[in-house]
Short mmCIF file of C-alpha atoms and ligand atoms in Angstrom, two decimals:
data_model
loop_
_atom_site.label_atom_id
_atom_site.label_comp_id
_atom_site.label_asym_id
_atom_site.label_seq_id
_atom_site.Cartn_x
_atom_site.Cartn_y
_atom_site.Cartn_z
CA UNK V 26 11.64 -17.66 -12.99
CA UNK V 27 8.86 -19.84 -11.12
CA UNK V 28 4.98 -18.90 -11.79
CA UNK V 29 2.15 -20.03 -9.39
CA UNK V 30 -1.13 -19.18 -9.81
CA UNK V 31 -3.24 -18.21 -6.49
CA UNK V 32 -7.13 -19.70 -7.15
CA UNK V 33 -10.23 -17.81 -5.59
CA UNK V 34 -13.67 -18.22 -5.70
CA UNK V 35 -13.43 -14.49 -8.18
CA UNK V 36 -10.23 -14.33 -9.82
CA UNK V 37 -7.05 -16.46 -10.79
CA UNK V 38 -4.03 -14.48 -10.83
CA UNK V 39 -0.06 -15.16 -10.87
CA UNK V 40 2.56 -15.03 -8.91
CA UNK V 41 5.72 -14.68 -10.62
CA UNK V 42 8.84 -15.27 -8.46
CA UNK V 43 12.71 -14.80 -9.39
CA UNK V 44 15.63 -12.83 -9.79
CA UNK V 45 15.88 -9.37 -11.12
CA UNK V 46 12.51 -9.56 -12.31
CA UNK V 47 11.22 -6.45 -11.19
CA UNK V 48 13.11 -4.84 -14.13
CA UNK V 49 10.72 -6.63 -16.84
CA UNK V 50 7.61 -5.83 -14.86
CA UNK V 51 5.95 -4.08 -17.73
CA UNK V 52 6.77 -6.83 -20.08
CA UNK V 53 5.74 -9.66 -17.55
CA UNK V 54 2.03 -7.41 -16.93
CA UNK V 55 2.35 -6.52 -20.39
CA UNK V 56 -1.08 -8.40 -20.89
CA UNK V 57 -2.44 -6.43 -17.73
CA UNK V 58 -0.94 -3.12 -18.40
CA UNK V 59 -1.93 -3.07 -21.96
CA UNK V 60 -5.49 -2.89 -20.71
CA UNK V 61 -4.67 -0.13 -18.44
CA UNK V 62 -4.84 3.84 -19.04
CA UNK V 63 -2.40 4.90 -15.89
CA UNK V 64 -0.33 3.42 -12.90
CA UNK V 65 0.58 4.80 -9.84
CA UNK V 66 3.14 2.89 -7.85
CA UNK V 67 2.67 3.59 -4.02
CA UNK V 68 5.74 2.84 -2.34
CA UNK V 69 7.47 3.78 1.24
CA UNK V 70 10.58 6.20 1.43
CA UNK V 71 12.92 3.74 1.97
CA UNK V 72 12.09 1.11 -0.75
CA UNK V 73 11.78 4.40 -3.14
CA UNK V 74 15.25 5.23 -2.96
CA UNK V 75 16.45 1.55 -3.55
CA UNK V 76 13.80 0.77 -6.69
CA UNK V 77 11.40 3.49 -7.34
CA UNK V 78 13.37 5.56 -9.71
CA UNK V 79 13.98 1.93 -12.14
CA UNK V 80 10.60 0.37 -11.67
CA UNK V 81 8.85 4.04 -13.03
CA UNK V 82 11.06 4.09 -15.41
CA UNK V 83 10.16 0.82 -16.57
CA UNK V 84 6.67 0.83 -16.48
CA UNK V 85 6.66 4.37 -18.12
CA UNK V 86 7.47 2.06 -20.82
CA UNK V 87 4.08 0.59 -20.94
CA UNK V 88 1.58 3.42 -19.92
CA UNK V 89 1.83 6.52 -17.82
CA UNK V 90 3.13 5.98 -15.04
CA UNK V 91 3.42 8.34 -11.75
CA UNK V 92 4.55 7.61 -7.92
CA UNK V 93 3.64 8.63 -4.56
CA UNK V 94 5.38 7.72 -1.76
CA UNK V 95 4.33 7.52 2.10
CA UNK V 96 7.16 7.27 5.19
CA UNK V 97 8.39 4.02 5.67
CA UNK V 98 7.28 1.69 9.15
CA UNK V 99 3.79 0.27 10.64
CA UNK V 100 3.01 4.19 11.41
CA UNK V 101 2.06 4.20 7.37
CA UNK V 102 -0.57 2.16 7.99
CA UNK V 103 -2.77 4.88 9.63
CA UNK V 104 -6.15 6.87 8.60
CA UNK V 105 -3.88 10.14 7.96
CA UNK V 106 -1.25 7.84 5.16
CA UNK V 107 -4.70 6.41 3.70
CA UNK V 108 -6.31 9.72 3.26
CA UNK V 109 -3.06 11.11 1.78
CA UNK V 110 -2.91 8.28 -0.71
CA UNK V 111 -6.41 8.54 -1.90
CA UNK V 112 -5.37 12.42 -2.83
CA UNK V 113 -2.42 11.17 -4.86
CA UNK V 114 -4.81 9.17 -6.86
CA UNK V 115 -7.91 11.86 -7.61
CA UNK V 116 -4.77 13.88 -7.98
CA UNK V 117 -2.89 11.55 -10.33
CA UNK V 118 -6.51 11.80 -12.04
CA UNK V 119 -6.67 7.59 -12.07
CA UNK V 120 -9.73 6.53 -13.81
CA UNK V 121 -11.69 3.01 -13.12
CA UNK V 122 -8.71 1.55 -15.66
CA UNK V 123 -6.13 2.64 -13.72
CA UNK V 124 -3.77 0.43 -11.94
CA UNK V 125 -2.20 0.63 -8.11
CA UNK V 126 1.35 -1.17 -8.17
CA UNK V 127 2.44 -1.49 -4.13
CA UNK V 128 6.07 -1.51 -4.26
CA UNK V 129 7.01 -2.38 -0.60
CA UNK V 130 6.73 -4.85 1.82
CA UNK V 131 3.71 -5.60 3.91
CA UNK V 132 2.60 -2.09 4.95
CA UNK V 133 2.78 -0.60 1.69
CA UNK V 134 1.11 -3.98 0.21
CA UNK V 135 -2.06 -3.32 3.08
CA UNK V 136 -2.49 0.28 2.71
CA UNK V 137 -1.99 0.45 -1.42
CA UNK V 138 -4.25 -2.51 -0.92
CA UNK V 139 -6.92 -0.71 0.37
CA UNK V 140 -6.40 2.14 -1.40
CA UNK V 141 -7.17 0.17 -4.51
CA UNK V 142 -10.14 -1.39 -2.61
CA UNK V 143 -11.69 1.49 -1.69
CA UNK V 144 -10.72 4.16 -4.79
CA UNK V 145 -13.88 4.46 -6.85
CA UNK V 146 -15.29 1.72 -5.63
CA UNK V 147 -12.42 -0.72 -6.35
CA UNK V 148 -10.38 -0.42 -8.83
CA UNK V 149 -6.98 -3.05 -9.99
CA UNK V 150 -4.10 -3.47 -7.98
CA UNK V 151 -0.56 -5.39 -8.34
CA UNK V 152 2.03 -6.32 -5.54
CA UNK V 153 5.53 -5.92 -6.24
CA UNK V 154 6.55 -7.37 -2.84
CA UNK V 155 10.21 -6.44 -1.51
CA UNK V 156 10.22 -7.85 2.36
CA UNK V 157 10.34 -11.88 3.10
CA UNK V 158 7.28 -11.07 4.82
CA UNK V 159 5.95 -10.15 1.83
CA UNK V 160 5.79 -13.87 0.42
CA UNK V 161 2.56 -14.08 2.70
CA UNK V 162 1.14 -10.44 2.78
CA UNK V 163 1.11 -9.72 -1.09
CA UNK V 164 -0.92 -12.67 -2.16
CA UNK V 165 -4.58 -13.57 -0.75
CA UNK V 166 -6.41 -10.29 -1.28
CA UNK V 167 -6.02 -9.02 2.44
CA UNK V 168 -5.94 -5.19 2.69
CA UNK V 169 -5.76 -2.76 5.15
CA UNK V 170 -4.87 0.03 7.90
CA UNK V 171 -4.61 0.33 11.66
CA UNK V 172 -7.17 1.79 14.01
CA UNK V 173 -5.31 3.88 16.72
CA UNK V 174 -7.33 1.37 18.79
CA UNK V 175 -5.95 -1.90 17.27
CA UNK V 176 -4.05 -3.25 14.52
CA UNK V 177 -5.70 -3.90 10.98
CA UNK V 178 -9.59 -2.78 12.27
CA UNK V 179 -10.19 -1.14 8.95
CA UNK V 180 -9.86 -2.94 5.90
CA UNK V 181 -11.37 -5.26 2.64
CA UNK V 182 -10.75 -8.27 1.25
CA UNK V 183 -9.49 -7.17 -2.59
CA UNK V 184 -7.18 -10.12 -4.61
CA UNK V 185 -4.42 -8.13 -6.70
CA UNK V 186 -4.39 -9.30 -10.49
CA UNK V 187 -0.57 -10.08 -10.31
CA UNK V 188 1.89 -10.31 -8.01
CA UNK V 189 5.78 -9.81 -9.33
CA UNK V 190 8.36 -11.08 -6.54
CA UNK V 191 11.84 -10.21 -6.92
CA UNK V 192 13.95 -12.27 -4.91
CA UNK V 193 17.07 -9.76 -5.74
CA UNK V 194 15.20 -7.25 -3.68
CA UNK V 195 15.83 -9.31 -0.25
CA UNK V 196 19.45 -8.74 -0.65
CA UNK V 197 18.67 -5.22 0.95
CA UNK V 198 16.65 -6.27 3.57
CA UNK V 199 18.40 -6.09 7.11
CA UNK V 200 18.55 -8.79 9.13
CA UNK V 201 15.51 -8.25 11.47
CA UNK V 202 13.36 -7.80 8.44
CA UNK V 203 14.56 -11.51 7.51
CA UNK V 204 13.29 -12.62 10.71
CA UNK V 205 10.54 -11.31 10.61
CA UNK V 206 9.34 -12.44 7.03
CA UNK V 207 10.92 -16.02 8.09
CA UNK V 208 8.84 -15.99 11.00
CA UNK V 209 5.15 -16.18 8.57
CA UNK V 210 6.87 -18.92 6.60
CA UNK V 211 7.66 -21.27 10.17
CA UNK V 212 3.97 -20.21 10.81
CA UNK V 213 3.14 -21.76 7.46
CA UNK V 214 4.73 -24.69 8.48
CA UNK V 215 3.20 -25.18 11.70
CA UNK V 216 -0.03 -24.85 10.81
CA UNK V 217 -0.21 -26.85 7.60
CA UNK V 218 3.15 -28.40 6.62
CA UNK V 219 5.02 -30.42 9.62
CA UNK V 220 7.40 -32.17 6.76
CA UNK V 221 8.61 -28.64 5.40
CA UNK V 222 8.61 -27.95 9.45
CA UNK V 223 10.79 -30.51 10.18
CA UNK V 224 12.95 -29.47 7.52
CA UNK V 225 13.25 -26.31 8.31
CA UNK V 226 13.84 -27.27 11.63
CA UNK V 227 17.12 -29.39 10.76
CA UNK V 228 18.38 -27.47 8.09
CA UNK V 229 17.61 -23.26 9.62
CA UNK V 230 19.11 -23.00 12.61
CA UNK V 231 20.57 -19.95 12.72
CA UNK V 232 20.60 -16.21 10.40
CA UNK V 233 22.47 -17.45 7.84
CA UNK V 234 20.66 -20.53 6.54
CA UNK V 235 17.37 -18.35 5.83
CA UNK V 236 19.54 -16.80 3.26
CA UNK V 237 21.35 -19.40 1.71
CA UNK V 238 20.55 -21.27 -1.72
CA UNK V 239 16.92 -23.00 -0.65
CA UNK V 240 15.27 -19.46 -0.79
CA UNK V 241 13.36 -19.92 -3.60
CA UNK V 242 12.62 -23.39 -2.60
CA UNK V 243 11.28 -22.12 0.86
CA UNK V 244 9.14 -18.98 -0.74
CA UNK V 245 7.45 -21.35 -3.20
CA UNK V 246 6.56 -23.95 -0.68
CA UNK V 247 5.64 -21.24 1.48
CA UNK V 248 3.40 -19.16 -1.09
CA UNK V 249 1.97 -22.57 -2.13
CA UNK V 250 0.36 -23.00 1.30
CA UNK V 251 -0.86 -19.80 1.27
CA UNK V 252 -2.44 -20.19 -1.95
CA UNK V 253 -3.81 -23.54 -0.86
CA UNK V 254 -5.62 -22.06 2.35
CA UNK V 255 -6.94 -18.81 0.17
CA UNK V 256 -8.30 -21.45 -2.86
CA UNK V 257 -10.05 -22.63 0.20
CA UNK V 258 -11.42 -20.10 2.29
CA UNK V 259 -11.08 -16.69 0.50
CA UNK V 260 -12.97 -14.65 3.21
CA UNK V 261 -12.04 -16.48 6.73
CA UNK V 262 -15.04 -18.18 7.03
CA UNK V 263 -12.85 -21.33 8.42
CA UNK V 264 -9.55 -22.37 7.93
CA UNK V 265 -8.25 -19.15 6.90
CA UNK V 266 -8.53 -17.64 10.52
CA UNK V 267 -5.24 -20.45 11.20
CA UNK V 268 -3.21 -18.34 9.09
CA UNK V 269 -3.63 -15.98 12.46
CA UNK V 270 -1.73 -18.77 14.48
CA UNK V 271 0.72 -16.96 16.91
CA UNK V 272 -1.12 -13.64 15.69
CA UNK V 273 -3.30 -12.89 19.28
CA UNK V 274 -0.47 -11.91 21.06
CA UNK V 275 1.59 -10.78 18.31
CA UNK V 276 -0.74 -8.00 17.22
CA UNK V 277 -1.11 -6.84 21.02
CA UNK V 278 2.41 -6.79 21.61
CA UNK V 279 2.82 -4.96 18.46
CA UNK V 280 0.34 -2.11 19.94
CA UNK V 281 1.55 -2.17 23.54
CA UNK V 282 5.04 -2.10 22.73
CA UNK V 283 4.47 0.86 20.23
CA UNK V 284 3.80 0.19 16.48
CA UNK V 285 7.73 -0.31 15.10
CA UNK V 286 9.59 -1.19 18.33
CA UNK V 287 8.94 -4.91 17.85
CA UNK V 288 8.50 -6.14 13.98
CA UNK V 289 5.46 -8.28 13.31
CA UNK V 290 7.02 -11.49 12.99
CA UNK V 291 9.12 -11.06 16.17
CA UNK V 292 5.09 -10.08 17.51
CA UNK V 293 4.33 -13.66 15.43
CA UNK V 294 6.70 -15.84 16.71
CA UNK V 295 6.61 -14.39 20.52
CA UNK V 296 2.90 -15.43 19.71
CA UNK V 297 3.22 -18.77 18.44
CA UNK V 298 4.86 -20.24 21.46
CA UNK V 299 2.67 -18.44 23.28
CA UNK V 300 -0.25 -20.75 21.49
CA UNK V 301 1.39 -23.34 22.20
CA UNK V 302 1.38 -22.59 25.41
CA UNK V 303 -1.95 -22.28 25.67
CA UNK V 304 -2.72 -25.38 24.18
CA UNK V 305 -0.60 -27.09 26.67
CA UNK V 306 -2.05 -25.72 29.69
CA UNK V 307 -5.85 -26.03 28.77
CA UNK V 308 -4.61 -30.22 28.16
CA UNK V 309 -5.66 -29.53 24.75
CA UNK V 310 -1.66 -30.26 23.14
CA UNK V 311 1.52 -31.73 24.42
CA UNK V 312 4.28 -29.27 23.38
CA UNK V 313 7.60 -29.84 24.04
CA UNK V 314 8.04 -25.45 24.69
CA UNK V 315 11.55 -25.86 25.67
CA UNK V 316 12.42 -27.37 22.31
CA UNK V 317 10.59 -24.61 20.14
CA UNK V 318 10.95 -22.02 22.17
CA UNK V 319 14.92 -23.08 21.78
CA UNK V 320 14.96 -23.15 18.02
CA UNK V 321 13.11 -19.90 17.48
CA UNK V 322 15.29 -18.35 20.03
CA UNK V 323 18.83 -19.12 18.17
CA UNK V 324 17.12 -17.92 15.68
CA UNK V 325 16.94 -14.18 17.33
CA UNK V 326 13.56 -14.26 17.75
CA UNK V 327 12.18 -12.53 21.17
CA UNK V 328 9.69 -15.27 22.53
CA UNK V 329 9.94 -13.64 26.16
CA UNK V 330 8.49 -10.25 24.57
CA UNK V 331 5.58 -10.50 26.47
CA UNK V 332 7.18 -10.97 30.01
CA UNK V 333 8.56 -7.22 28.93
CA UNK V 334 5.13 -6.13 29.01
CA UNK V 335 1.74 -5.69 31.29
CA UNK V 336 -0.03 -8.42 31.11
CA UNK V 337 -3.32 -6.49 32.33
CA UNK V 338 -2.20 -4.31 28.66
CA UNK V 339 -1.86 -6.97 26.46
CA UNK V 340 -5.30 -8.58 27.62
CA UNK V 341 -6.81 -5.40 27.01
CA UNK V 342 -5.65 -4.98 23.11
CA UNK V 343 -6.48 -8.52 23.11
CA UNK V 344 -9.71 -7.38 23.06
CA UNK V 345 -9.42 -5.23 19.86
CA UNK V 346 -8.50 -8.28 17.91
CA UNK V 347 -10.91 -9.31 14.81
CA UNK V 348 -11.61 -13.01 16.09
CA UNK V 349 -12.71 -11.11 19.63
CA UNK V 350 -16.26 -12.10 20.10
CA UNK V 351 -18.35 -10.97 22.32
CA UNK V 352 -15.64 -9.70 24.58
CA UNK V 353 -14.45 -13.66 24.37
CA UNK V 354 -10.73 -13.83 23.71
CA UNK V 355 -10.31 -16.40 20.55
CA UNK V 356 -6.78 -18.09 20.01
CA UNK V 357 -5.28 -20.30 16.86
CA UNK V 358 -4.21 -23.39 18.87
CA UNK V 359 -2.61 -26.54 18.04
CA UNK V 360 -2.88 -29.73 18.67
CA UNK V 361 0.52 -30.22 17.36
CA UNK V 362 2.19 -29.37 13.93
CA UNK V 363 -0.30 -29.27 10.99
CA UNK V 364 -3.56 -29.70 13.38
CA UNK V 365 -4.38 -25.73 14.06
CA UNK V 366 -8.15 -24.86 15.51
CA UNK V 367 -9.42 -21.96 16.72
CA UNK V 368 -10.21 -21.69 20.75
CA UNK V 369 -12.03 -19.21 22.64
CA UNK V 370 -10.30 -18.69 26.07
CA UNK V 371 -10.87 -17.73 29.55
CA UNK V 372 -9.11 -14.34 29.98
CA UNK V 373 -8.34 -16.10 33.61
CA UNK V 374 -6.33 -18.56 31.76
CA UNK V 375 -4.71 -16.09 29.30
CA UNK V 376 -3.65 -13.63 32.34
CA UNK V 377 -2.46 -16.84 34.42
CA UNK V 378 0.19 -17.33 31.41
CA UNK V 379 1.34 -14.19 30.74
CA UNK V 380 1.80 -13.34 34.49
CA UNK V 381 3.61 -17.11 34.40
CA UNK V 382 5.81 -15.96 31.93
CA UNK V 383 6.72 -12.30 33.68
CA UNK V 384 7.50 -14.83 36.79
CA UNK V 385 9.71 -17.27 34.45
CA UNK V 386 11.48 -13.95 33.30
CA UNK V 387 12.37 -12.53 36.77
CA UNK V 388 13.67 -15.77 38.12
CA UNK V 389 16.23 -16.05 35.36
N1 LIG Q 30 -2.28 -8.72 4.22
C1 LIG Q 30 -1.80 -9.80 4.76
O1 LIG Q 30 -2.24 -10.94 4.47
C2 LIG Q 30 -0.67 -9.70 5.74
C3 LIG Q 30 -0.01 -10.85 6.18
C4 LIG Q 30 1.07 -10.72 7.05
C5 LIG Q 30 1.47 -9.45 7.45
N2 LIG Q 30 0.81 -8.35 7.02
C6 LIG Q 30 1.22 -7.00 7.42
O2 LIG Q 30 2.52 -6.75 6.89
C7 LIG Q 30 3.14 -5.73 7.67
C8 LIG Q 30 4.59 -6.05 7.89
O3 LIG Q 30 5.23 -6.18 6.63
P1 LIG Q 30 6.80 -5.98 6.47
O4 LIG Q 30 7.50 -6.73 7.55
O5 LIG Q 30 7.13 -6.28 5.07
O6 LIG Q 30 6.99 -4.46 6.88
P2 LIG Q 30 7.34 -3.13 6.06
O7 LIG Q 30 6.56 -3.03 4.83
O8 LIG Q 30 7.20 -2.03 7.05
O9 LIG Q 30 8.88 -3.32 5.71
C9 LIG Q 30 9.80 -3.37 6.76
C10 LIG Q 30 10.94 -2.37 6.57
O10 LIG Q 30 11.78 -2.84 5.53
C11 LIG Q 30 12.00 -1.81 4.58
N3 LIG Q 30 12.17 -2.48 3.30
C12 LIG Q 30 11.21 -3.03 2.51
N4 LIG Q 30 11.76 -3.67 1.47
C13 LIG Q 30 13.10 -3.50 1.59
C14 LIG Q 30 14.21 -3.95 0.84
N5 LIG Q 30 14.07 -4.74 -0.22
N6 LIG Q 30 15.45 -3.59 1.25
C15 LIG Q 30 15.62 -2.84 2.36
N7 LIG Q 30 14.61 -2.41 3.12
C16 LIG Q 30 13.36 -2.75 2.75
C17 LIG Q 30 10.80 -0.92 4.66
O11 LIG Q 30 11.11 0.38 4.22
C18 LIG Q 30 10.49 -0.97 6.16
O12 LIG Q 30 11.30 -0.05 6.85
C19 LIG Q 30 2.34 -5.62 8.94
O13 LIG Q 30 1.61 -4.42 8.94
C20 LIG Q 30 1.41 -6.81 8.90
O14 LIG Q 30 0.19 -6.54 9.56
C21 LIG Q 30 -0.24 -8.45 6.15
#
């Protein structure tokens, strides 16, 4: 088992990644728990009938533990599932000493996040991630829910005091769920870490190597870097808003396609050559597209999503993003790998592109 501690400005916290471990959470949080009067794990349907039943059982070991469970997918993470989750706690009777696990990948992690956040003013929360996604949503303190409007509108920065990564878990996952974790940890890359990019670059080139022996290798690095840009910027008052490279466009296409149809690292990685892109034609970078765009597509990823789409549509939820300012559409570029920066752009420009792209798309 590895352990990593994630540094903020309030609270230290670890990160314990490995094998099977999910089955000695209580003894692993036994310093945690033993502080605790109740748990409630909040899970999704899905993950509950893979782990639920054993990780209750286990922490009903410690202290009392109940669960509540909300229907798996991105739909979860509405203003109905929040509501419903806030009556499983006053109705679990959790006190200020009780303790949210989120058992799940990212949209159980946002949601139980803000749950926690929000539930008597705050009260402590743990991820036990399950998704390769996961390995950047569970740690950094971001919680949340979608607006109807946009993706993520409602939400509160709240750190968990543990995180508890089973890397046994992944062996359920199917194989567009490991592309879309695998595409935050490329974005990782990009944005901070062109030696583990290059890497990554010769040695995952197709489905197969994300899952081979390096895993562990690739989650730590990856985590690290999260870690690294949290320690620094808890609250996205600067470099944290890089972490949102290839985000812009994901999160629209996300909404316009229909919350589910197209995962959130296919959204990501769509996005990120999409920044690129950008950078390119504002003279601001010198990507070689064909080259990414290449890798990322043998590795299934759909980086023409957006020609699929309206590009009038996509502007418009755009709009909704969080770095939107004053109507002002704000991009992660990059100069090249490792040398993000945030850009606000012309919607003429943006609009140019994406109707570029629908062209591209109809000529092939
Ligand atoms: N808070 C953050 O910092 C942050 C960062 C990145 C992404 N996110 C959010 O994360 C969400 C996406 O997360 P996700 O991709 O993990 O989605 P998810 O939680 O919906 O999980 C994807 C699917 O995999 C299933 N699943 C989960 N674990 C499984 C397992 N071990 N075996 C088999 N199936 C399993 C789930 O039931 C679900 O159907 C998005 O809402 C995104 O906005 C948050």
């Amino acid at each position: 088992m590895e352990k990593l501690l994630v540094e903020t400005p309030g609270s230290t916290y670890p990160v314990f990644i490995g094998e099977g471990i999910r089955n000695n959470c209580a003894e692993l949080l036994q310093p945690l728990l033993s502080k605790k009067s109740k748990a409630l794990i909040i899970t999704d349907s899905h993950v509950n009938t893979l782990y639920g039943e054993d990780l209750e059982t286990n922490l009903n070991s410690m202290l009392p533990t109940t669960l509540f469970t909300i229907p798996e997918g991105e739909q979860s993470k509405s203003i109905e599932a929040y509501e419903n989750g806030l009556t499983a706690c006053i109705e679990a009777n959790l006190d200020r000493k009780s303790v949210i696990i989120a058992l799940g990948g990212g949209v159980v992690g946002d949601i139980a996040g803000f749950i926690a956040a929000t539930y008597m003013r705050g009260i402590s929360f743990v991820q036990v991630p399950t998704t390769l996604l996961a390995q950047d949503s569970s740690v950094g303190g971001k919680t949340g829910i979608n607006h109807r409007l946009g993706k993520n509108l409602i939400g509160a920065f709240h750190q968990p005091e543990a995180v508890v990564y089973d890397t046994l878990t992944l062996a359920t996952l199917s194989d567009k769920e490991w592309r879309s974790g695998f595409a935050e940890m490329i974005k990782h890359a990009y944005i901070k870490d062109p030696e583990f990019l290059s890497w990554l670059k010769d040695n995952v080139t197709c489905m197969e190597d994300m899952k081979k022996n390096g895993l562990l290798q690739f989650l730590k690095r990856s985590i690290a870097i999260k870690a690294d840009i949290v320690k620094e910027d808890e609250k996205e008052a600067g470099i944290r808003a890089y972490l949102n490279f290839g985000h812009t466009l994901g999160h629209a296409l996300e909404k316009v396609s229909g919350y589910g149809h197209i995962t959130h690292g296919e959204g990501v990685a769509a996005g990120m050559i999409f920044a690129m892109r950008l950078s390119n034609h504002l003279e601001l970078a010198h990507w070689d597209i064909d080259i990414e765009k290449r890798w990322l597509e043998n590795l299934g990823y759909p980086v023409h999503a957006a020609s699929m789409q309206s590009p009038e549509a996509l502007i418009s939820a755009m709009k909704t993003d969080k770095k939107t300012t004053a109507g002002k559409l704000t991009f992660v570029l990059a100069e090249k790998p490792g040398f993000p920066f945030l850009q606000t752009v012309d919607e003429s420009d943006v609009l140019f592109l994406l109707k570029a792209e629908k062209k591209e798309r109809d000529f092939l």
